[in-house]
């Protein structure tokens, strides 16, 4: 199935965004991890929670570098911090990580 401009319509409909891989090739895995993590965490007074000392390292440690686990951990930590009306802390990350299924 080709679209009006010659693109493959069926495949094209499945693409959500395009990323120039050459431009991001020099980034390390930790940089990628932190970029994705920063997009998942809320900002407090215009400051990302990832800037709090130890937060990024705790997420990397307890997610074991696994992006799916990091997403679940971040989602749970953000939700728990909102419910408890508290900020994101290393202790909260550690506590919530123990509740995740390994």
JSON list of C-alpha atoms in Angstrom, two decimals:
[
{"chain": "A", "resi": 1, "resn": "UNK", "atom": "CA", "xyz": [0.00, 0.00, 0.00]},
{"chain": "A", "resi": 2, "resn": "UNK", "atom": "CA", "xyz": [1.54, 3.26, -1.13]},
{"chain": "A", "resi": 3, "resn": "UNK", "atom": "CA", "xyz": [0.38, 6.65, -0.01]},
{"chain": "A", "resi": 4, "resn": "UNK", "atom": "CA", "xyz": [-0.19, 9.71, -2.17]},
{"chain": "A", "resi": 5, "resn": "UNK", "atom": "CA", "xyz": [3.48, 10.75, -1.97]},
{"chain": "A", "resi": 6, "resn": "UNK", "atom": "CA", "xyz": [4.90, 7.28, -2.56]},
{"chain": "A", "resi": 7, "resn": "UNK", "atom": "CA", "xyz": [5.32, 6.40, 1.11]},
{"chain": "A", "resi": 8, "resn": "UNK", "atom": "CA", "xyz": [4.17, 3.06, 2.36]},
{"chain": "A", "resi": 9, "resn": "UNK", "atom": "CA", "xyz": [0.85, 4.05, 3.91]},
{"chain": "A", "resi": 10, "resn": "UNK", "atom": "CA", "xyz": [0.41, 1.07, 6.21]},
{"chain": "A", "resi": 11, "resn": "UNK", "atom": "CA", "xyz": [3.91, 1.33, 7.66]},
{"chain": "A", "resi": 12, "resn": "UNK", "atom": "CA", "xyz": [3.78, 5.13, 7.73]},
{"chain": "A", "resi": 13, "resn": "UNK", "atom": "CA", "xyz": [0.66, 5.04, 9.89]},
{"chain": "A", "resi": 14, "resn": "UNK", "atom": "CA", "xyz": [2.60, 3.11, 12.58]},
{"chain": "A", "resi": 15, "resn": "UNK", "atom": "CA", "xyz": [5.43, 5.62, 12.92]},
{"chain": "A", "resi": 16, "resn": "UNK", "atom": "CA", "xyz": [4.98, 8.03, 15.81]},
{"chain": "A", "resi": 17, "resn": "UNK", "atom": "CA", "xyz": [8.18, 10.04, 15.38]},
{"chain": "A", "resi": 18, "resn": "UNK", "atom": "CA", "xyz": [11.51, 10.01, 13.60]},
{"chain": "A", "resi": 19, "resn": "UNK", "atom": "CA", "xyz": [14.87, 10.34, 15.31]},
{"chain": "A", "resi": 20, "resn": "UNK", "atom": "CA", "xyz": [18.13, 11.21, 13.59]},
{"chain": "A", "resi": 21, "resn": "UNK", "atom": "CA", "xyz": [20.33, 8.44, 14.96]},
{"chain": "A", "resi": 22, "resn": "UNK", "atom": "CA", "xyz": [23.56, 10.00, 13.69]},
{"chain": "A", "resi": 23, "resn": "UNK", "atom": "CA", "xyz": [22.96, 13.12, 15.76]},
{"chain": "A", "resi": 24, "resn": "UNK", "atom": "CA", "xyz": [22.48, 11.06, 18.93]},
{"chain": "A", "resi": 25, "resn": "UNK", "atom": "CA", "xyz": [25.15, 8.44, 18.28]},
{"chain": "A", "resi": 26, "resn": "UNK", "atom": "CA", "xyz": [27.69, 10.11, 20.58]},
{"chain": "A", "resi": 27, "resn": "UNK", "atom": "CA", "xyz": [25.40, 10.00, 23.63]},
{"chain": "A", "resi": 28, "resn": "UNK", "atom": "CA", "xyz": [26.16, 7.30, 26.15]},
{"chain": "A", "resi": 29, "resn": "UNK", "atom": "CA", "xyz": [23.60, 4.88, 27.53]},
{"chain": "A", "resi": 30, "resn": "UNK", "atom": "CA", "xyz": [23.48, 6.79, 30.82]},
{"chain": "A", "resi": 31, "resn": "UNK", "atom": "CA", "xyz": [22.75, 10.05, 28.95]},
{"chain": "A", "resi": 32, "resn": "UNK", "atom": "CA", "xyz": [19.90, 8.32, 27.12]},
{"chain": "A", "resi": 33, "resn": "UNK", "atom": "CA", "xyz": [18.59, 6.89, 30.37]},
{"chain": "A", "resi": 34, "resn": "UNK", "atom": "CA", "xyz": [18.69, 10.29, 32.09]},
{"chain": "A", "resi": 35, "resn": "UNK", "atom": "CA", "xyz": [16.99, 12.03, 29.16]},
{"chain": "A", "resi": 36, "resn": "UNK", "atom": "CA", "xyz": [14.10, 9.55, 29.19]},
{"chain": "A", "resi": 37, "resn": "UNK", "atom": "CA", "xyz": [13.90, 9.65, 32.99]},
{"chain": "A", "resi": 38, "resn": "UNK", "atom": "CA", "xyz": [13.77, 13.46, 32.99]},
{"chain": "A", "resi": 39, "resn": "UNK", "atom": "CA", "xyz": [10.80, 13.34, 30.64]},
{"chain": "A", "resi": 40, "resn": "UNK", "atom": "CA", "xyz": [8.94, 11.05, 33.07]},
{"chain": "A", "resi": 41, "resn": "UNK", "atom": "CA", "xyz": [9.53, 13.06, 36.23]},
{"chain": "A", "resi": 42, "resn": "UNK", "atom": "CA", "xyz": [7.53, 16.19, 37.11]},
{"chain": "A", "resi": 43, "resn": "UNK", "atom": "CA", "xyz": [9.12, 19.60, 37.45]},
{"chain": "A", "resi": 44, "resn": "UNK", "atom": "CA", "xyz": [9.03, 21.43, 40.76]},
{"chain": "A", "resi": 45, "resn": "UNK", "atom": "CA", "xyz": [9.35, 25.23, 40.49]},
{"chain": "A", "resi": 46, "resn": "UNK", "atom": "CA", "xyz": [10.75, 24.82, 36.98]},
{"chain": "A", "resi": 47, "resn": "UNK", "atom": "CA", "xyz": [13.41, 22.41, 38.26]},
{"chain": "A", "resi": 48, "resn": "UNK", "atom": "CA", "xyz": [13.41, 18.78, 37.18]},
{"chain": "A", "resi": 49, "resn": "UNK", "atom": "CA", "xyz": [13.48, 16.19, 39.97]},
{"chain": "A", "resi": 50, "resn": "UNK", "atom": "CA", "xyz": [16.39, 14.53, 38.18]},
{"chain": "A", "resi": 51, "resn": "UNK", "atom": "CA", "xyz": [18.59, 17.44, 39.36]},
{"chain": "A", "resi": 52, "resn": "UNK", "atom": "CA", "xyz": [18.20, 16.37, 43.00]},
{"chain": "A", "resi": 53, "resn": "UNK", "atom": "CA", "xyz": [21.47, 14.67, 44.04]},
{"chain": "A", "resi": 54, "resn": "UNK", "atom": "CA", "xyz": [21.24, 10.88, 43.96]},
{"chain": "A", "resi": 55, "resn": "UNK", "atom": "CA", "xyz": [17.89, 10.62, 42.16]},
{"chain": "A", "resi": 56, "resn": "UNK", "atom": "CA", "xyz": [19.20, 9.65, 38.71]},
{"chain": "A", "resi": 57, "resn": "UNK", "atom": "CA", "xyz": [21.69, 7.23, 40.24]},
{"chain": "A", "resi": 58, "resn": "UNK", "atom": "CA", "xyz": [18.97, 5.61, 42.38]},
{"chain": "A", "resi": 59, "resn": "UNK", "atom": "CA", "xyz": [16.69, 5.13, 39.37]},
{"chain": "A", "resi": 60, "resn": "UNK", "atom": "CA", "xyz": [19.57, 3.60, 37.40]},
{"chain": "A", "resi": 61, "resn": "UNK", "atom": "CA", "xyz": [20.51, 1.31, 40.30]},
{"chain": "A", "resi": 62, "resn": "UNK", "atom": "CA", "xyz": [17.02, 0.06, 41.11]},
{"chain": "A", "resi": 63, "resn": "UNK", "atom": "CA", "xyz": [15.86, -0.27, 37.50]},
{"chain": "A", "resi": 64, "resn": "UNK", "atom": "CA", "xyz": [19.06, -2.20, 36.75]},
{"chain": "A", "resi": 65, "resn": "UNK", "atom": "CA", "xyz": [19.39, -0.26, 33.48]},
{"chain": "A", "resi": 66, "resn": "UNK", "atom": "CA", "xyz": [16.15, -1.76, 32.18]},
{"chain": "A", "resi": 67, "resn": "UNK", "atom": "CA", "xyz": [14.00, 0.90, 30.51]},
{"chain": "A", "resi": 68, "resn": "UNK", "atom": "CA", "xyz": [10.72, -0.94, 31.08]},
{"chain": "A", "resi": 69, "resn": "UNK", "atom": "CA", "xyz": [11.49, -1.34, 34.77]},
{"chain": "A", "resi": 70, "resn": "UNK", "atom": "CA", "xyz": [12.59, 2.32, 34.92]},
{"chain": "A", "resi": 71, "resn": "UNK", "atom": "CA", "xyz": [9.25, 3.40, 33.44]},
{"chain": "A", "resi": 72, "resn": "UNK", "atom": "CA", "xyz": [7.28, 1.37, 35.99]},
{"chain": "A", "resi": 73, "resn": "UNK", "atom": "CA", "xyz": [9.49, 2.59, 38.82]},
{"chain": "A", "resi": 74, "resn": "UNK", "atom": "CA", "xyz": [9.19, 6.25, 37.75]},
{"chain": "A", "resi": 75, "resn": "UNK", "atom": "CA", "xyz": [5.43, 5.98, 37.30]},
{"chain": "A", "resi": 76, "resn": "UNK", "atom": "CA", "xyz": [5.03, 4.45, 40.76]},
{"chain": "A", "resi": 77, "resn": "UNK", "atom": "CA", "xyz": [7.38, 6.88, 42.50]},
{"chain": "A", "resi": 78, "resn": "UNK", "atom": "CA", "xyz": [5.66, 9.90, 40.93]},
{"chain": "A", "resi": 79, "resn": "UNK", "atom": "CA", "xyz": [2.25, 8.54, 41.93]},
{"chain": "A", "resi": 80, "resn": "UNK", "atom": "CA", "xyz": [3.38, 7.70, 45.49]},
{"chain": "A", "resi": 81, "resn": "UNK", "atom": "CA", "xyz": [4.95, 11.14, 45.93]},
{"chain": "A", "resi": 82, "resn": "UNK", "atom": "CA", "xyz": [1.72, 12.81, 44.76]},
{"chain": "A", "resi": 83, "resn": "UNK", "atom": "CA", "xyz": [-0.48, 10.67, 47.02]},
{"chain": "A", "resi": 84, "resn": "UNK", "atom": "CA", "xyz": [1.73, 11.27, 50.05]},
{"chain": "A", "resi": 85, "resn": "UNK", "atom": "CA", "xyz": [2.18, 14.95, 49.12]},
{"chain": "A", "resi": 86, "resn": "UNK", "atom": "CA", "xyz": [5.94, 14.54, 49.38]},
{"chain": "A", "resi": 87, "resn": "UNK", "atom": "CA", "xyz": [8.80, 15.10, 47.02]},
{"chain": "A", "resi": 88, "resn": "UNK", "atom": "CA", "xyz": [10.74, 12.46, 45.15]},
{"chain": "A", "resi": 89, "resn": "UNK", "atom": "CA", "xyz": [13.60, 11.12, 47.25]},
{"chain": "A", "resi": 90, "resn": "UNK", "atom": "CA", "xyz": [16.14, 8.32, 47.10]},
{"chain": "A", "resi": 91, "resn": "UNK", "atom": "CA", "xyz": [14.36, 6.63, 50.03]},
{"chain": "A", "resi": 92, "resn": "UNK", "atom": "CA", "xyz": [11.02, 6.70, 48.17]},
{"chain": "A", "resi": 93, "resn": "UNK", "atom": "CA", "xyz": [12.67, 5.20, 45.07]},
{"chain": "A", "resi": 94, "resn": "UNK", "atom": "CA", "xyz": [14.27, 2.47, 47.19]},
{"chain": "A", "resi": 95, "resn": "UNK", "atom": "CA", "xyz": [10.99, 1.70, 48.96]},
{"chain": "A", "resi": 96, "resn": "UNK", "atom": "CA", "xyz": [8.96, 1.55, 45.76]},
{"chain": "A", "resi": 97, "resn": "UNK", "atom": "CA", "xyz": [11.62, -0.58, 44.02]},
{"chain": "A", "resi": 98, "resn": "UNK", "atom": "CA", "xyz": [11.13, -3.25, 46.68]},
{"chain": "A", "resi": 99, "resn": "UNK", "atom": "CA", "xyz": [7.44, -3.46, 45.73]},
{"chain": "A", "resi": 100, "resn": "UNK", "atom": "CA", "xyz": [8.15, -4.14, 42.06]},
{"chain": "A", "resi": 101, "resn": "UNK", "atom": "CA", "xyz": [8.17, -7.73, 40.89]},
{"chain": "A", "resi": 102, "resn": "UNK", "atom": "CA", "xyz": [11.71, -8.71, 40.01]}
]
